[in-house]
Coordinates of N, CA and C in Angstrom, one line a residue:
M1352 N 0.9 -1.1 -0.2 CA 0.0 0.0 -0.1 C 0.8 1.3 0.0
A1353 N 1.9 1.4 0.8 CA 3.0 2.4 0.8 C 3.4 2.5 -0.7
E1354 N 3.5 1.6 -1.4 CA 4.0 1.7 -2.8 C 3.1 2.3 -3.7
D1355 N 1.9 2.0 -3.6 CA 0.7 2.7 -4.1 C 0.7 3.9 -3.8
S1356 N 0.8 4.4 -2.7 CA 0.7 5.9 -2.5 C 1.8 6.6 -3.3
H1357 N 3.0 6.0 -2.9 CA 4.2 6.9 -3.7 C 4.0 6.9 -5.1
E1358 N 3.6 5.8 -5.9 CA 3.1 6.0 -6.9 C 2.0 7.0 -7.3
G1359 N 1.1 7.0 -6.4 CA -0.1 8.1 -6.9 C 0.4 9.4 -6.5
I1360 N 1.4 9.5 -5.6 CA 2.0 10.8 -5.2 C 2.9 11.3 -6.6
D1361 N 3.7 10.2 -7.0 CA 4.5 10.6 -8.1 C 4.0 10.8 -9.3
Q1362 N 2.6 10.4 -9.5 CA 1.8 10.4 -10.7 C 1.2 12.0 -10.5
A1363 N 0.7 12.3 -9.4 CA 0.1 13.6 -9.1 C 1.2 14.8 -9.2
A1364 N 2.5 14.3 -8.6 CA 3.6 15.5 -8.9 C 3.8 15.5 -10.4
N1365 N 3.8 14.4 -11.0 CA 4.3 14.5 -12.6 C 3.0 15.3 -13.3
A1366 N 1.9 15.1 -13.0 CA 0.7 15.7 -13.6 C 0.8 17.2 -13.4
T1367 N 1.2 17.7 -11.9 CA 1.1 19.0 -11.4 C 2.4 19.7 -12.3
K1368 N 3.4 18.9 -12.3 CA 4.7 19.3 -12.9 C 4.2 19.6 -14.4
S1369 N 3.7 18.8 -15.1 CA 3.3 18.7 -16.6 C 2.3 20.3 -16.8
A1370 N 1.5 20.1 -15.9 CA 0.4 21.5 -16.0 C 1.0 22.8 -15.6
T1371 N 2.0 22.8 -15.0 CA 2.8 24.1 -14.5 C 3.7 24.4 -15.7
D1372 N 4.4 23.3 -16.4 CA 5.1 23.4 -17.6 C 4.3 24.2 -18.6
R1373 N 3.1 23.5 -18.8 CA 2.3 23.9 -20.1 C 1.7 25.3 -19.6
A1374 N 1.5 25.5 -18.4 CA 1.1 26.9 -18.1 C 1.9 27.9 -18.3
A1375 N 3.4 27.6 -17.8 CA 4.6 28.4 -18.1 C 4.8 28.7 -19.6
N1376 N 4.8 27.6 -20.3 CA 4.8 27.9 -22.1 C 3.7 28.6 -22.4
V1377 N 2.6 28.6 -21.9 CA 1.4 29.5 -22.6 C 1.9 31.1 -21.9
A1378 N 2.3 31.2 -20.7 CA 2.5 32.6 -20.4 C 3.8 33.0 -21.1
K1379 N 4.7 32.3 -21.3 CA 5.9 32.7 -22.0 C 5.6 33.0 -23.6
D1380 N 5.1 32.2 -24.0 CA 4.3 32.5 -25.5 C 3.5 33.7 -25.6
A1381 N 2.8 34.0 -24.6 CA 1.8 35.3 -24.4 C 2.9 36.5 -24.1
A1382 N 3.8 36.3 -23.3 CA 4.8 37.5 -23.2 C 5.6 37.8 -24.4
D1383 N 5.9 36.8 -24.9 CA 7.0 36.8 -26.2 C 6.1 37.7 -27.2
K1384 N 4.8 37.1 -27.6 CA 3.8 38.0 -28.5 C 3.6 39.5 -28.1
M1385 N 3.5 39.8 -26.8 CA 3.4 41.2 -26.2 C 4.6 41.8 -26.6
R1386 N 5.8 41.2 -26.3 CA 7.1 41.8 -26.8 C 7.1 42.3 -28.0
A1387 N 6.9 41.3 -29.1 CA 7.0 41.5 -30.3 C 6.2 42.6 -30.7
G1388 N 4.7 42.5 -30.3 CA 3.7 43.6 -30.6 C 4.2 44.8 -30.0
A1389 N 4.9 45.1 -29.1 CA 5.4 46.3 -28.5 C 6.4 46.9 -29.2
E1390 N 7.5 45.9 -29.7 CA 8.5 46.2 -30.4 C 7.9 46.8 -31.9
T1391 N 7.1 46.1 -32.3 CA 6.5 46.4 -33.6 C 5.8 48.1 -33.5
A1392 N 5.3 48.2 -32.4 CA 4.5 49.5 -32.4 C 5.5 50.6 -32.2
R1393 N 6.6 50.2 -31.3 CA 7.8 51.3 -31.0 C 8.5 51.6 -32.4
Q1394 N 8.7 50.6 -33.4 CA 9.4 51.0 -34.6 C 8.4 51.8 -35.6
T1395 N 7.0 51.1 -35.6 CA 6.0 52.0 -36.4 C 6.0 53.7 -35.7
F1396 N 6.1 53.7 -34.3 CA 6.0 55.0 -34.0 C 7.3 55.8 -34.2
Q1397 N 8.4 55.1 -34.4 CA 9.7 55.7 -34.7 C 9.7 56.0 -36.1
D1398 N 9.3 55.4 -37.0 CA 9.4 55.7 -38.4 C 8.2 56.5 -38.8
K1399 N 7.1 56.6 -38.3 CA 5.9 57.5 -38.6 C 6.0 58.5 -37.8
V1400 N 6.4 58.8 -36.6 CA 6.4 60.2 -36.0 C 7.7 60.7 -35.7
V1401 N 8.4 59.9 -35.1 CA 9.9 60.7 -34.7 C 10.9 61.1 -35.9
E1402 N 10.9 60.1 -36.6 CA 11.8 60.4 -37.7 C 11.3 61.6 -38.7
P1403 N 10.0 61.6 -38.9 CA 9.5 62.5 -39.8 C 9.7 64.0 -39.0
A1404 N 9.3 63.9 -37.8 CA 9.4 65.2 -36.8 C 11.1 65.6 -36.8
Q1405 N 12.0 64.6 -36.7 CA 13.2 65.1 -36.8 C 13.7 65.7 -38.2
R1406 N 13.1 65.1 -39.2 CA 13.5 65.6 -40.4 C 12.9 67.2 -40.5
A1407 N 11.5 67.2 -40.2 CA 10.8 68.5 -40.3 C 11.6 69.6 -39.4
G1408 N 12.3 69.2 -38.0 CA 13.0 70.2 -37.2 C 14.4 70.7 -37.9
E1409 N 15.0 69.5 -38.8 CA 16.2 70.1 -39.6 C 16.0 70.9 -40.6
A1410 N 14.7 70.5 -41.4 CA 14.5 71.5 -42.4 C 14.1 73.0 -41.8
M1411 N 13.4 72.8 -40.9 CA 12.9 74.3 -40.3 C 14.5 75.3 -39.8
K1412 N 15.3 74.4 -39.4 CA 16.5 74.8 -39.0 C 17.6 75.3 -40.0
A1413 N 17.5 74.6 -41.0 CA 18.2 75.0 -42.2 C 17.5 76.0 -43.0
S1414 N 16.0 76.0 -42.9 CA 15.2 77.3 -43.6 C 15.8 78.6 -42.8
G1415 N 15.7 78.3 -41.2 CA 15.9 79.7 -40.6 C 17.3 80.2 -40.9
Q1416 N 18.3 79.1 -41.3 CA 19.8 79.8 -41.6 C 19.7 80.4 -42.8
K1417 N 19.1 79.7 -43.9 CA 18.8 80.6 -45.0 C 18.1 82.0 -45.1
I1418 N 17.2 82.1 -44.1 CA 16.5 83.3 -43.9 C 17.5 84.2 -43.2
A1419 N 18.3 84.0 -42.3 CA 19.2 84.9 -41.8 C 20.3 85.3 -42.8
E1420 N 21.0 84.3 -43.6 CA 21.8 84.5 -44.4 C 21.2 85.6 -45.7
G1421 N 20.1 85.2 -46.1 CA 19.3 86.0 -46.9 C 19.1 87.5 -46.5
G1422 N 18.7 87.4 -45.4 CA 18.3 88.8 -44.8 C 19.8 89.7 -44.8
S1423 N 20.7 88.9 -44.5 CA 21.9 89.7 -44.1 C 22.7 90.2 -45.6
N1424 N 22.6 89.3 -46.7 CA 22.8 89.8 -47.9 C 22.1 90.7 -48.3
I1425 N 20.9 90.7 -48.4 CA 20.2 91.8 -48.9 C 20.4 93.1 -48.2
G1426 N 20.5 93.1 -46.9 CA 21.1 94.4 -45.9 C 22.4 94.9 -46.5
V1427 N 23.3 93.8 -46.7 CA 24.4 94.5 -47.0 C 24.4 95.1 -48.7
K1428 N 23.6 94.5 -49.4 CA 23.6 95.0 -50.8 C 22.9 96.3 -50.7
M1429 N 21.9 96.7 -50.1 CA 21.3 97.8 -49.9 C 22.2 98.8 -49.3
I1430 N 23.1 98.5 -48.6 CA 24.0 99.4 -47.8 C 25.2 99.8 -49.1
D1431 N 25.8 98.8 -49.7 CA 26.4 99.0 -50.9 C 26.1 100.0 -52.0
Q1432 N 24.6 99.8 -52.1 CA 23.9 100.7 -53.3 C 23.9 102.1 -52.6
A1433 N 23.3 102.4 -51.3 CA 23.3 103.8 -50.7 C 24.8 104.4 -50.9
E1434 N 25.8 103.6 -50.4 CA 27.0 104.1 -50.6 C 27.5 104.2 -52.0
Q1435 N 27.1 103.7 -53.0 CA 27.3 104.1 -54.5 C 26.5 105.4 -54.8
N1436 N 25.5 105.5 -54.2 CA 24.3 106.7 -54.7 C 25.0 107.8 -54.0
A1437 N 25.6 107.8 -52.8 CA 26.3 109.0 -52.1 C 27.2 109.2 -52.9
R1438 N 28.2 108.5 -53.1 CA 29.5 108.7 -53.9 C 29.3 109.5 -55.3
E1439 N 28.2 108.9 -56.0 CA 27.7 109.6 -57.1 C 27.3 111.0 -57.1
A1440 N 26.3 111.2 -56.1 CA 25.8 112.5 -55.6 C 26.9 113.4 -55.1
F1441 N 27.8 113.0 -54.6 CA 29.1 113.9 -54.2 C 29.8 114.4 -55.4
T1442 N 30.0 113.3 -56.2 CA 30.7 113.6 -57.4 C 30.0 114.7 -58.4
A1443 N 28.6 114.5 -58.2 CA 27.9 115.5 -59.0 C 28.0 116.8 -58.6
M1444 N 27.9 116.8 -57.2 CA 27.9 118.2 -56.5 C 29.5 118.9 -56.6
R1445 N 30.5 118.1 -56.7 CA 31.8 118.8 -56.9 C 31.7 119.4 -58.2
E1446 N 31.2 118.7 -59.2 CA 31.3 119.1 -60.7 C 30.4 120.3 -61.0
A1447 N 29.2 120.4 -60.2 CA 28.4 121.5 -60.3 C 29.1 122.4 -59.5
A1448 N 29.9 122.4 -58.3 CA 30.6 123.4 -57.7 C 31.7 124.0 -58.6
A1449 N 32.1 123.3 -59.5 CA 33.2 123.8 -60.2 C 33.0 124.1 -61.6
A1450 N 31.5 124.2 -61.7 CA 31.0 124.8 -63.2 C 31.1 126.1 -63.2
K1451 N 31.4 126.3 -64.8 CA 31.7 127.9 -64.8 C 30.4 128.8 -65.1
D1452 N 29.5 127.9 -65.5 CA 28.0 128.7 -65.5 C 26.9 128.2 -65.1
L1453 N 25.8 128.5 -65.5 CA 24.4 128.0 -64.9 C 24.1 127.0 -66.1
S1454 N 24.3 127.1 -67.2 CA 24.0 126.0 -68.3 C 24.8 124.7 -68.1
D1455 N 25.9 124.6 -67.5 CA 27.1 123.8 -67.2 C 26.3 123.0 -66.0
V1456 N 25.9 123.8 -64.8 CA 25.3 123.2 -63.7 C 23.9 122.6 -64.1
M1457 N 23.3 123.0 -65.1 CA 22.0 122.4 -65.3 C 22.3 121.1 -66.3
R1458 N 23.4 121.0 -66.8 CA 23.8 119.7 -67.8 C 24.2 118.4 -66.7
I1459 N 24.9 119.1 -65.9 CA 25.5 118.2 -64.7 C 24.5 117.7 -64.1
Q1460 N 23.4 118.4 -63.6 CA 22.3 117.8 -63.0 C 21.3 116.9 -63.8
G1461 N 21.2 117.3 -65.0 CA 20.5 116.6 -65.9 C 21.3 115.2 -66.2
D1462 N 22.5 115.1 -66.2 CA 23.2 113.9 -66.4 C 23.1 113.0 -65.1
Y1463 N 23.3 113.9 -64.1 CA 23.1 113.0 -62.6 C 21.8 112.5 -62.7
L1464 N 20.8 113.1 -62.9 CA 19.4 112.5 -62.8 C 19.2 111.4 -63.5
R1465 N 19.6 111.6 -64.7 CA 19.3 110.4 -65.7 C 20.2 109.1 -65.4
E1466 N 21.3 109.3 -64.9 CA 22.2 108.1 -64.6 C 21.8 107.7 -63.3
Q1467 N 21.2 108.3 -62.3 CA 20.4 108.0 -61.1 C 19.2 107.1 -61.3
G1468 N 18.4 107.5 -62.3 CA 17.2 106.8 -62.7 C 17.7 105.6 -63.1
N1469 N 18.6 105.4 -64.1 CA 19.2 104.2 -64.4 C 19.8 103.3 -63.5
R1470 N 20.6 103.8 -62.6 CA 21.1 103.3 -61.5 C 19.9 102.6 -60.4
S1471 N 18.8 103.4 -60.1 CA 18.0 103.2 -59.3 C 16.9 102.0 -59.6
M1472 N 16.8 102.0 -61.3 CA 16.1 100.9 -61.8 C 17.0 99.5 -61.7
A1473 N 18.3 99.6 -62.0 CA 19.4 98.5 -61.9 C 19.4 98.0 -60.4
Q1474 N 19.6 99.0 -59.5 CA 19.5 98.4 -58.1 C 18.2 97.9 -57.7
A1475 N 17.1 98.3 -58.0 CA 15.9 97.7 -57.7 C 15.7 96.5 -58.2
K1476 N 16.2 96.1 -59.3 CA 16.0 95.0 -60.1 C 17.0 93.8 -59.1
E1477 N 18.0 94.3 -59.0 CA 19.0 93.5 -58.1 C 18.7 92.9 -57.0
I1478 N 17.9 94.0 -56.4 CA 17.5 93.8 -55.0 C 16.2 92.7 -55.1
G1479 N 15.4 93.1 -56.0 CA 14.3 92.2 -56.4 C 14.9 90.7 -56.5
D1480 N 15.9 90.5 -57.3 CA 16.5 89.4 -57.7 C 16.9 88.6 -56.4
L1481 N 17.7 89.4 -55.5 CA 18.3 88.6 -54.2 C 17.0 88.4 -53.2
I1482 N 16.0 89.1 -53.5 CA 14.7 88.7 -52.6 C 14.1 87.4 -53.3
M1483 N 14.0 87.3 -54.5 CA 13.4 86.1 -55.0 C 14.6 85.0 -54.6
Q1484 N 15.5 85.3 -54.8 CA 16.5 84.0 -54.4 C 16.5 83.7 -52.9
F1485 N 16.4 84.6 -52.2 CA 16.0 84.5 -50.7 C 14.8 83.7 -50.4
G1486 N 13.9 83.8 -51.0 CA 12.5 83.2 -50.7 C 13.0 81.6 -51.1
R1487 N 13.5 81.6 -52.6 CA 13.6 80.1 -52.9 C 14.6 79.1 -51.9
D1488 N 15.5 79.9 -51.5 CA 16.7 79.3 -50.5 C 16.0 79.2 -49.2
A1489 N 15.1 80.0 -48.6 CA 14.6 79.8 -47.5 C 13.2 78.6 -47.5
V1490 N 12.7 78.4 -48.6 CA 11.8 77.4 -48.7 C 12.1 76.1 -49.2
A1491 N 13.7 76.0 -49.9 CA 14.0 74.8 -50.6 C 14.3 73.7 -49.3
P1492 N 14.7 73.9 -48.2 CA 14.9 72.9 -47.1 C 13.4 72.4 -46.7
L1493 N 12.4 73.1 -46.8 CA 11.2 72.8 -46.2 C 10.5 71.8 -47.2
R1494 N 10.9 72.0 -48.6 CA 10.3 71.2 -49.6 C 11.1 69.7 -49.8
G1495 N 12.3 69.7 -49.1 CA 13.2 68.7 -49.1 C 14.1 69.0 -50.4
G1496 N 14.4 70.2 -50.9 CA 15.2 70.4 -51.9 C 16.6 70.5 -51.1
G1497 N 17.5 71.1 -51.9 CA 19.1 71.1 -51.5 C 19.4 72.6 -51.3
T1498 N 20.2 73.3 -52.0 CA 20.3 74.6 -51.9 C 19.7 75.7 -52.3
G1499 N 18.7 75.4 -53.1 CA 17.6 76.3 -53.8 C 18.2 76.9 -55.0
Q1500 N 19.4 76.7 -55.5 CA 19.8 77.2 -56.5 C 19.4 76.4 -57.7
E1501 N 18.7 77.3 -58.9 CA 18.1 76.5 -59.7 C 18.7 76.9 -61.1

C-alpha cells in the first residue's frame, strides 16, 4: 500500500509539473507575443512620428539659416547701393560746384538725374532678384530641396 501511495503521489506530482510547464509555456508565448507587438509598435512610432518630426525640425533649422543669410545679404547689398549713390551724388555736387556757368550746372544735374534713374532701376532689379532667391533658398529645405539654386 505504501508503494501505491508513492506511485499515486509521483503521478500527481508529474501531472502537476506537466500542467505547470504547460501554463509556463503558454505564459511565455503570450509574453513573447506582447514583446513582439510592443517592438512593432515602437518601430512604427519611430518610423511614422519620430523620424518625420526630426526631418521637419532639421528642415526648419536649415530654412532659418537661409533666412538669416538672405536677410544679411540683402541688407549688405542695400548698404553698398546707398554708398554708391552717395558717392555719385557727391561727385555730381563737386562737378556742379566747379561749373563755369548755369548751363553747365543744369547739364551736370540732368546727367546725374538720368544716371541716377538708370542706377535706381538696376539696383531695384538687383534687390528684387536677391529677394526672389532669398525666398527660394528659404523654402528649399522645407520642400526637401538642396540649396535652392536653380
